[in-house]
Amino acid sequence: MPPILILSGFEPFGGERLNPSWEIARRLDGEVIGGLQIKSVRVPVGCAKAARRITGAIVRYRPRAVIGLGEAGGRPAISLERIAINLADERGALAKSGDPGFAPVVRGGPDAYFSRLPLRAIIRELDRKQIPSSVSLTAGAYACNALMYAALHYLRRKPGLPVGFIHLPYEARQAGRHRNLPSMALATMEKAVRIAIAETARSAS
Ligand code: PCA
């Protein structure tokens, strides 16, 4: 059996009927890319739940690499997250009152972790394929950030193991509900994720 790359995607949320992150993750389940076998993991939307699910998957599958995917409606490009912070805005307080409070993802954990994906190499390849992308300096404070933080925290003693997170725009089928926001075709996003996996596999070997 080839070593495993965990590729997580989230359930739909916010009234959407699909989440492009899970649509892509489930399509790639079982494939071998760059010598790593993809294990897709479907994650519930909530900080504690997401952190628990990804940690459980890491314990179970002992992956060689972890890439989390999530939806960031309104962003225009593939968004390679650089930083995960130890802040869990569990009930969406940030959106409601402007203050996310102080609840941590991991009590006593460091304030932040940096992505361990080969971001430069991924961006270079995405540019080459003319897929718009950028490095993002915030994954927010909700479930996506919590998942990224929890994975990096759990694997903190294995610094050579690539771990990171990629946010995706709305998918074209969601565009009807968000007429003034950017969206991207699922096939383009899938291509981008395949590139990210291939570059990650290269950096893991
Ligand atoms: N996006 C949300 C949570 C789940 C998802 O796909 C986020 O950015 O935190």
PDB file of N, CA, C and O in Angstrom, residues 23-83:
ATOM      1  N   GLU A  23     -16.786  18.161  -2.741  1.00  0.00           N
ATOM      2  CA  GLU A  23     -16.989  17.671  -4.112  1.00  0.00           C
ATOM      3  C   GLU A  23     -15.654  17.213  -4.711  1.00  0.00           C
ATOM      4  O   GLU A  23     -15.571  16.195  -5.392  1.00  0.00           O
ATOM      5  N   ILE A  24     -14.616  17.990  -4.456  1.00  0.00           N
ATOM      6  CA  ILE A  24     -13.302  17.651  -5.017  1.00  0.00           C
ATOM      7  C   ILE A  24     -12.668  16.502  -4.241  1.00  0.00           C
ATOM      8  O   ILE A  24     -12.164  15.540  -4.829  1.00  0.00           O
ATOM      9  N   ALA A  25     -12.721  16.590  -2.915  1.00  0.00           N
ATOM     10  CA  ALA A  25     -12.088  15.535  -2.103  1.00  0.00           C
ATOM     11  C   ALA A  25     -12.672  14.177  -2.464  1.00  0.00           C
ATOM     12  O   ALA A  25     -11.944  13.197  -2.654  1.00  0.00           O
ATOM     13  N   ARG A  26     -13.977  14.112  -2.600  1.00  0.00           N
ATOM     14  CA  ARG A  26     -14.573  12.781  -2.843  1.00  0.00           C
ATOM     15  C   ARG A  26     -14.234  12.263  -4.237  1.00  0.00           C
ATOM     16  O   ARG A  26     -14.109  11.074  -4.450  1.00  0.00           O
ATOM     17  N   ARG A  27     -14.068  13.168  -5.189  1.00  0.00           N
ATOM     18  CA  ARG A  27     -13.680  12.728  -6.537  1.00  0.00           C
ATOM     19  C   ARG A  27     -12.291  12.096  -6.556  1.00  0.00           C
ATOM     20  O   ARG A  27     -12.000  11.250  -7.383  1.00  0.00           O
ATOM     21  N   LEU A  28     -11.421  12.564  -5.681  1.00  0.00           N
ATOM     22  CA  LEU A  28     -10.025  12.096  -5.728  1.00  0.00           C
ATOM     23  C   LEU A  28      -9.765  10.900  -4.801  1.00  0.00           C
ATOM     24  O   LEU A  28      -8.664  10.339  -4.809  1.00  0.00           O
ATOM     25  N   ASP A  29     -10.774  10.514  -4.042  1.00  0.00           N
ATOM     26  CA  ASP A  29     -10.579   9.444  -3.054  1.00  0.00           C
ATOM     27  C   ASP A  29     -10.046   8.171  -3.719  1.00  0.00           C
ATOM     28  O   ASP A  29     -10.598   7.712  -4.723  1.00  0.00           O
ATOM     29  N   GLY A  30      -8.987   7.626  -3.170  1.00  0.00           N
ATOM     30  CA  GLY A  30      -8.453   6.353  -3.658  1.00  0.00           C
ATOM     31  C   GLY A  30      -7.401   6.490  -4.757  1.00  0.00           C
ATOM     32  O   GLY A  30      -6.655   5.553  -5.019  1.00  0.00           O
ATOM     33  N   GLU A  31      -7.351   7.641  -5.397  1.00  0.00           N
ATOM     34  CA  GLU A  31      -6.338   7.822  -6.458  1.00  0.00           C
ATOM     35  C   GLU A  31      -4.937   7.867  -5.859  1.00  0.00           C
ATOM     36  O   GLU A  31      -4.759   8.266  -4.703  1.00  0.00           O
ATOM     37  N   VAL A  32      -3.970   7.497  -6.676  1.00  0.00           N
ATOM     38  CA  VAL A  32      -2.578   7.644  -6.262  1.00  0.00           C
ATOM     39  C   VAL A  32      -1.974   8.778  -7.091  1.00  0.00           C
ATOM     40  O   VAL A  32      -1.990   8.738  -8.322  1.00  0.00           O
ATOM     41  N   ILE A  33      -1.496   9.799  -6.413  1.00  0.00           N
ATOM     42  CA  ILE A  33      -0.893  10.949  -7.095  1.00  0.00           C
ATOM     43  C   ILE A  33       0.497  11.164  -6.505  1.00  0.00           C
ATOM     44  O   ILE A  33       0.634  11.310  -5.282  1.00  0.00           O
ATOM     45  N   GLY A  34       1.494  11.161  -7.365  1.00  0.00           N
ATOM     46  CA  GLY A  34       2.870  11.352  -6.887  1.00  0.00           C
ATOM     47  C   GLY A  34       3.278  10.304  -5.864  1.00  0.00           C
ATOM     48  O   GLY A  34       4.067  10.589  -4.955  1.00  0.00           O
ATOM     49  N   GLY A  35       2.723   9.115  -5.972  1.00  0.00           N
ATOM     50  CA  GLY A  35       3.108   8.033  -5.068  1.00  0.00           C
ATOM     51  C   GLY A  35       2.333   8.020  -3.754  1.00  0.00           C
ATOM     52  O   GLY A  35       2.534   7.141  -2.924  1.00  0.00           O
ATOM     53  N   LEU A  36       1.442   8.983  -3.555  1.00  0.00           N
ATOM     54  CA  LEU A  36       0.636   8.998  -2.326  1.00  0.00           C
ATOM     55  C   LEU A  36      -0.806   8.644  -2.661  1.00  0.00           C
ATOM     56  O   LEU A  36      -1.368   9.128  -3.647  1.00  0.00           O
ATOM     57  N   GLN A  37      -1.386   7.786  -1.827  1.00  0.00           N
ATOM     58  CA  GLN A  37      -2.779   7.409  -2.047  1.00  0.00           C
ATOM     59  C   GLN A  37      -3.700   8.365  -1.286  1.00  0.00           C
ATOM     60  O   GLN A  37      -3.544   8.579  -0.078  1.00  0.00           O
ATOM     61  N   ILE A  38      -4.666   8.912  -2.024  1.00  0.00           N
ATOM     62  CA  ILE A  38      -5.569   9.888  -1.422  1.00  0.00           C
ATOM     63  C   ILE A  38      -6.610   9.181  -0.557  1.00  0.00           C
ATOM     64  O   ILE A  38      -7.292   8.261  -1.010  1.00  0.00           O
ATOM     65  N   LYS A  39      -6.725   9.651   0.682  1.00  0.00           N
ATOM     66  CA  LYS A  39      -7.812   9.204   1.558  1.00  0.00           C
ATOM     67  C   LYS A  39      -8.662  10.435   1.849  1.00  0.00           C
ATOM     68  O   LYS A  39      -8.216  11.368   2.508  1.00  0.00           O
ATOM     69  N   SER A  40      -9.873  10.442   1.308  1.00  0.00           N
ATOM     70  CA  SER A  40     -10.749  11.608   1.505  1.00  0.00           C
ATOM     71  C   SER A  40     -11.482  11.485   2.824  1.00  0.00           C
ATOM     72  O   SER A  40     -11.966  10.416   3.177  1.00  0.00           O
ATOM     73  N   VAL A  41     -11.588  12.599   3.515  1.00  0.00           N
ATOM     74  CA  VAL A  41     -12.266  12.628   4.811  1.00  0.00           C
ATOM     75  C   VAL A  41     -13.281  13.769   4.790  1.00  0.00           C
ATOM     76  O   VAL A  41     -12.933  14.914   4.490  1.00  0.00           O
ATOM     77  N   ARG A  42     -14.551  13.439   5.073  1.00  0.00           N
ATOM     78  CA  ARG A  42     -15.613  14.446   5.073  1.00  0.00           C
ATOM     79  C   ARG A  42     -15.758  15.008   6.481  1.00  0.00           C
ATOM     80  O   ARG A  42     -15.895  14.258   7.454  1.00  0.00           O
ATOM     81  N   VAL A  43     -15.743  16.319   6.589  1.00  0.00           N
ATOM     82  CA  VAL A  43     -15.631  16.957   7.898  1.00  0.00           C
ATOM     83  C   VAL A  43     -16.870  17.810   8.181  1.00  0.00           C
ATOM     84  O   VAL A  43     -17.308  18.582   7.321  1.00  0.00           O
ATOM     85  N   PRO A  44     -17.423  17.692   9.406  1.00  0.00           N
ATOM     86  CA  PRO A  44     -18.553  18.546   9.784  1.00  0.00           C
ATOM     87  C   PRO A  44     -18.094  19.980  10.043  1.00  0.00           C
ATOM     88  O   PRO A  44     -16.938  20.208  10.425  1.00  0.00           O
ATOM     89  N   VAL A  45     -19.010  20.924   9.833  1.00  0.00           N
ATOM     90  CA  VAL A  45     -18.647  22.339   9.950  1.00  0.00           C
ATOM     91  C   VAL A  45     -18.863  22.824  11.382  1.00  0.00           C
ATOM     92  O   VAL A  45     -19.988  23.020  11.833  1.00  0.00           O
ATOM     93  N   GLY A  46     -17.787  22.997  12.080  1.00  0.00           N
ATOM     94  CA  GLY A  46     -17.754  23.464  13.463  1.00  0.00           C
ATOM     95  C   GLY A  46     -16.309  23.348  13.903  1.00  0.00           C
ATOM     96  O   GLY A  46     -15.607  22.438  13.453  1.00  0.00           O
ATOM     97  N   CYS A  47     -15.857  24.260  14.750  1.00  0.00           N
ATOM     98  CA  CYS A  47     -14.424  24.264  15.104  1.00  0.00           C
ATOM     99  C   CYS A  47     -14.024  22.986  15.834  1.00  0.00           C
ATOM    100  O   CYS A  47     -13.085  22.288  15.420  1.00  0.00           O
ATOM    101  N   ALA A  48     -14.721  22.667  16.926  1.00  0.00           N
ATOM    102  CA  ALA A  48     -14.329  21.505  17.734  1.00  0.00           C
ATOM    103  C   ALA A  48     -14.533  20.216  16.934  1.00  0.00           C
ATOM    104  O   ALA A  48     -13.681  19.320  16.942  1.00  0.00           O
ATOM    105  N   LYS A  49     -15.657  20.152  16.228  1.00  0.00           N
ATOM    106  CA  LYS A  49     -15.942  18.934  15.444  1.00  0.00           C
ATOM    107  C   LYS A  49     -14.888  18.725  14.359  1.00  0.00           C
ATOM    108  O   LYS A  49     -14.442  17.605  14.124  1.00  0.00           O
ATOM    109  N   ALA A  50     -14.512  19.794  13.688  1.00  0.00           N
ATOM    110  CA  ALA A  50     -13.531  19.687  12.599  1.00  0.00           C
ATOM    111  C   ALA A  50     -12.165  19.280  13.150  1.00  0.00           C
ATOM    112  O   ALA A  50     -11.477  18.433  12.576  1.00  0.00           O
ATOM    113  N   ALA A  51     -11.795  19.887  14.271  1.00  0.00           N
ATOM    114  CA  ALA A  51     -10.499  19.561  14.877  1.00  0.00           C
ATOM    115  C   ALA A  51     -10.474  18.084  15.292  1.00  0.00           C
ATOM    116  O   ALA A  51      -9.487  17.382  15.066  1.00  0.00           O
ATOM    117  N   ARG A  52     -11.590  17.630  15.872  1.00  0.00           N
ATOM    118  CA  ARG A  52     -11.670  16.229  16.296  1.00  0.00           C
ATOM    119  C   ARG A  52     -11.608  15.273  15.108  1.00  0.00           C
ATOM    120  O   ARG A  52     -10.921  14.260  15.142  1.00  0.00           O
ATOM    121  N   ARG A  53     -12.344  15.612  14.053  1.00  0.00           N
ATOM    122  CA  ARG A  53     -12.404  14.708  12.908  1.00  0.00           C
ATOM    123  C   ARG A  53     -11.025  14.566  12.239  1.00  0.00           C
ATOM    124  O   ARG A  53     -10.595  13.466  11.918  1.00  0.00           O
ATOM    125  N   ILE A  54     -10.319  15.678  12.070  1.00  0.00           N
ATOM    126  CA  ILE A  54      -9.031  15.584  11.367  1.00  0.00           C
ATOM    127  C   ILE A  54      -8.006  14.874  12.256  1.00  0.00           C
ATOM    128  O   ILE A  54      -7.205  14.066  11.768  1.00  0.00           O
ATOM    129  N   THR A  55      -8.058  15.135  13.553  1.00  0.00           N
ATOM    130  CA  THR A  55      -7.107  14.468  14.450  1.00  0.00           C
ATOM    131  C   THR A  55      -7.369  12.966  14.460  1.00  0.00           C
ATOM    132  O   THR A  55      -6.432  12.157  14.390  1.00  0.00           O
ATOM    133  N   GLY A  56      -8.637  12.603  14.498  1.00  0.00           N
ATOM    134  CA  GLY A  56      -8.998  11.183  14.459  1.00  0.00           C
ATOM    135  C   GLY A  56      -8.519  10.522  13.177  1.00  0.00           C
ATOM    136  O   GLY A  56      -8.022   9.388  13.181  1.00  0.00           O
ATOM    137  N   ALA A  57      -8.651  11.233  12.064  1.00  0.00           N
ATOM    138  CA  ALA A  57      -8.220  10.679  10.774  1.00  0.00           C
ATOM    139  C   ALA A  57      -6.699  10.503  10.744  1.00  0.00           C
ATOM    140  O   ALA A  57      -6.182   9.522  10.205  1.00  0.00           O
ATOM    141  N   ILE A  58      -5.990  11.430  11.346  1.00  0.00           N
ATOM    142  CA  ILE A  58      -4.517  11.325  11.375  1.00  0.00           C
ATOM    143  C   ILE A  58      -4.098  10.111  12.206  1.00  0.00           C
ATOM    144  O   ILE A  58      -3.208   9.351  11.818  1.00  0.00           O
ATOM    145  N   VAL A  59      -4.770   9.916  13.342  1.00  0.00           N
ATOM    146  CA  VAL A  59      -4.466   8.763  14.192  1.00  0.00           C
ATOM    147  C   VAL A  59      -4.739   7.475  13.413  1.00  0.00           C
ATOM    148  O   VAL A  59      -3.946   6.531  13.426  1.00  0.00           O
ATOM    149  N   ARG A  60      -5.858   7.464  12.704  1.00  0.00           N
ATOM    150  CA  ARG A  60      -6.287   6.244  12.031  1.00  0.00           C
ATOM    151  C   ARG A  60      -5.460   5.899  10.794  1.00  0.00           C
ATOM    152  O   ARG A  60      -5.090   4.750  10.575  1.00  0.00           O
ATOM    153  N   TYR A  61      -5.157   6.901   9.971  1.00  0.00           N
ATOM    154  CA  TYR A  61      -4.532   6.621   8.668  1.00  0.00           C
ATOM    155  C   TYR A  61      -3.024   6.833   8.648  1.00  0.00           C
ATOM    156  O   TYR A  61      -2.380   6.521   7.651  1.00  0.00           O
ATOM    157  N   ARG A  62      -2.460   7.425   9.696  1.00  0.00           N
ATOM    158  CA  ARG A  62      -1.013   7.698   9.765  1.00  0.00           C
ATOM    159  C   ARG A  62      -0.475   8.232   8.434  1.00  0.00           C
ATOM    160  O   ARG A  62       0.361   7.614   7.762  1.00  0.00           O
ATOM    161  N   PRO A  63      -0.972   9.389   8.033  1.00  0.00           N
ATOM    162  CA  PRO A  63      -0.661   9.889   6.685  1.00  0.00           C
ATOM    163  C   PRO A  63       0.789  10.373   6.540  1.00  0.00           C
ATOM    164  O   PRO A  63       1.451  10.666   7.532  1.00  0.00           O
ATOM    165  N   ARG A  64       1.234  10.447   5.294  1.00  0.00           N
ATOM    166  CA  ARG A  64       2.531  11.041   4.957  1.00  0.00           C
ATOM    167  C   ARG A  64       2.373  12.545   4.682  1.00  0.00           C
ATOM    168  O   ARG A  64       3.329  13.311   4.675  1.00  0.00           O
ATOM    169  N   ALA A  65       1.106  12.976   4.452  1.00  0.00           N
ATOM    170  CA  ALA A  65       0.826  14.391   4.200  1.00  0.00           C
ATOM    171  C   ALA A  65      -0.658  14.648   4.470  1.00  0.00           C
ATOM    172  O   ALA A  65      -1.469  13.729   4.384  1.00  0.00           O
ATOM    173  N   VAL A  66      -0.983  15.898   4.813  1.00  0.00           N
ATOM    174  CA  VAL A  66      -2.375  16.276   5.075  1.00  0.00           C
ATOM    175  C   VAL A  66      -2.683  17.581   4.350  1.00  0.00           C
ATOM    176  O   VAL A  66      -1.985  18.582   4.541  1.00  0.00           O
ATOM    177  N   ILE A  67      -3.732  17.553   3.519  1.00  0.00           N
ATOM    178  CA  ILE A  67      -4.198  18.790   2.886  1.00  0.00           C
ATOM    179  C   ILE A  67      -5.685  18.940   3.205  1.00  0.00           C
ATOM    180  O   ILE A  67      -6.494  18.064   2.901  1.00  0.00           O
ATOM    181  N   GLY A  68      -6.025  20.057   3.835  1.00  0.00           N
ATOM    182  CA  GLY A  68      -7.424  20.362   4.096  1.00  0.00           C
ATOM    183  C   GLY A  68      -7.938  21.280   3.000  1.00  0.00           C
ATOM    184  O   GLY A  68      -7.224  22.168   2.541  1.00  0.00           O
ATOM    185  N   LEU A  69      -9.192  21.048   2.591  1.00  0.00           N
ATOM    186  CA  LEU A  69      -9.846  21.929   1.627  1.00  0.00           C
ATOM    187  C   LEU A  69     -11.069  22.542   2.299  1.00  0.00           C
ATOM    188  O   LEU A  69     -11.723  21.892   3.109  1.00  0.00           O
ATOM    189  N   GLY A  70     -11.400  23.775   1.909  1.00  0.00           N
ATOM    190  CA  GLY A  70     -12.607  24.409   2.431  1.00  0.00           C
ATOM    191  C   GLY A  70     -13.121  25.446   1.454  1.00  0.00           C
ATOM    192  O   GLY A  70     -12.410  25.835   0.515  1.00  0.00           O
ATOM    193  N   GLU A  71     -14.355  25.852   1.678  1.00  0.00           N
ATOM    194  CA  GLU A  71     -14.966  26.873   0.821  1.00  0.00           C
ATOM    195  C   GLU A  71     -14.764  28.245   1.459  1.00  0.00           C
ATOM    196  O   GLU A  71     -15.000  28.408   2.655  1.00  0.00           O
ATOM    197  N   ALA A  72     -14.319  29.197   0.657  1.00  0.00           N
ATOM    198  CA  ALA A  72     -14.246  30.586   1.109  1.00  0.00           C
ATOM    199  C   ALA A  72     -15.027  31.421   0.108  1.00  0.00           C
ATOM    200  O   ALA A  72     -14.448  31.998  -0.829  1.00  0.00           O
ATOM    201  N   GLY A  73     -16.341  31.418   0.275  1.00  0.00           N
ATOM    202  CA  GLY A  73     -17.224  32.127  -0.654  1.00  0.00           C
ATOM    203  C   GLY A  73     -16.843  33.596  -0.760  1.00  0.00           C
ATOM    204  O   GLY A  73     -16.677  34.262   0.259  1.00  0.00           O
ATOM    205  N   GLY A  74     -16.673  34.065  -1.986  1.00  0.00           N
ATOM    206  CA  GLY A  74     -16.321  35.469  -2.196  1.00  0.00           C
ATOM    207  C   GLY A  74     -14.876  35.652  -2.602  1.00  0.00           C
ATOM    208  O   GLY A  74     -14.527  36.652  -3.220  1.00  0.00           O
ATOM    209  N   ARG A  75     -14.039  34.684  -2.265  1.00  0.00           N
ATOM    210  CA  ARG A  75     -12.640  34.819  -2.715  1.00  0.00           C
ATOM    211  C   ARG A  75     -12.574  34.479  -4.207  1.00  0.00           C
ATOM    212  O   ARG A  75     -13.260  33.569  -4.669  1.00  0.00           O
ATOM    213  N   PRO A  76     -11.738  35.205  -4.940  1.00  0.00           N
ATOM    214  CA  PRO A  76     -11.736  35.053  -6.392  1.00  0.00           C
ATOM    215  C   PRO A  76     -10.796  33.981  -6.931  1.00  0.00           C
ATOM    216  O   PRO A  76     -10.836  33.678  -8.117  1.00  0.00           O
ATOM    217  N   ALA A  77      -9.949  33.414  -6.075  1.00  0.00           N
ATOM    218  CA  ALA A  77      -8.888  32.531  -6.587  1.00  0.00           C
ATOM    219  C   ALA A  77      -8.659  31.390  -5.614  1.00  0.00           C
ATOM    220  O   ALA A  77      -9.168  31.391  -4.491  1.00  0.00           O
ATOM    221  N   ILE A  78      -7.871  30.417  -6.052  1.00  0.00           N
ATOM    222  CA  ILE A  78      -7.403  29.355  -5.159  1.00  0.00           C
ATOM    223  C   ILE A  78      -6.544  30.025  -4.088  1.00  0.00           C
ATOM    224  O   ILE A  78      -5.614  30.760  -4.393  1.00  0.00           O
ATOM    225  N   SER A  79      -6.871  29.760  -2.837  1.00  0.00           N
ATOM    226  CA  SER A  79      -6.277  30.500  -1.742  1.00  0.00           C
ATOM    227  C   SER A  79      -5.432  29.565  -0.888  1.00  0.00           C
ATOM    228  O   SER A  79      -5.965  28.704  -0.173  1.00  0.00           O
ATOM    229  N   LEU A  80      -4.115  29.714  -0.988  1.00  0.00           N
ATOM    230  CA  LEU A  80      -3.217  28.833  -0.237  1.00  0.00           C
ATOM    231  C   LEU A  80      -2.978  29.470   1.130  1.00  0.00           C
ATOM    232  O   LEU A  80      -2.371  30.545   1.229  1.00  0.00           O
ATOM    233  N   GLU A  81      -3.497  28.821   2.156  1.00  0.00           N
ATOM    234  CA  GLU A  81      -3.398  29.425   3.484  1.00  0.00           C
ATOM    235  C   GLU A  81      -1.984  29.295   4.042  1.00  0.00           C
ATOM    236  O   GLU A  81      -1.371  28.248   3.958  1.00  0.00           O
ATOM    237  N   ARG A  82      -1.515  30.385   4.630  1.00  0.00           N
ATOM    238  CA  ARG A  82      -0.152  30.436   5.162  1.00  0.00           C
ATOM    239  C   ARG A  82      -0.132  30.166   6.659  1.00  0.00           C
ATOM    240  O   ARG A  82       0.812  29.593   7.187  1.00  0.00           O
ATOM    241  N   ILE A  83      -1.212  30.599   7.364  1.00  0.00           N
ATOM    242  CA  ILE A  83      -1.183  30.616   8.833  1.00  0.00           C
ATOM    243  C   ILE A  83      -2.475  30.050   9.411  1.00  0.00           C
ATOM    244  O   ILE A  83      -3.561  30.366   8.927  1.00  0.00           O
TER     245      ILE A  83
END
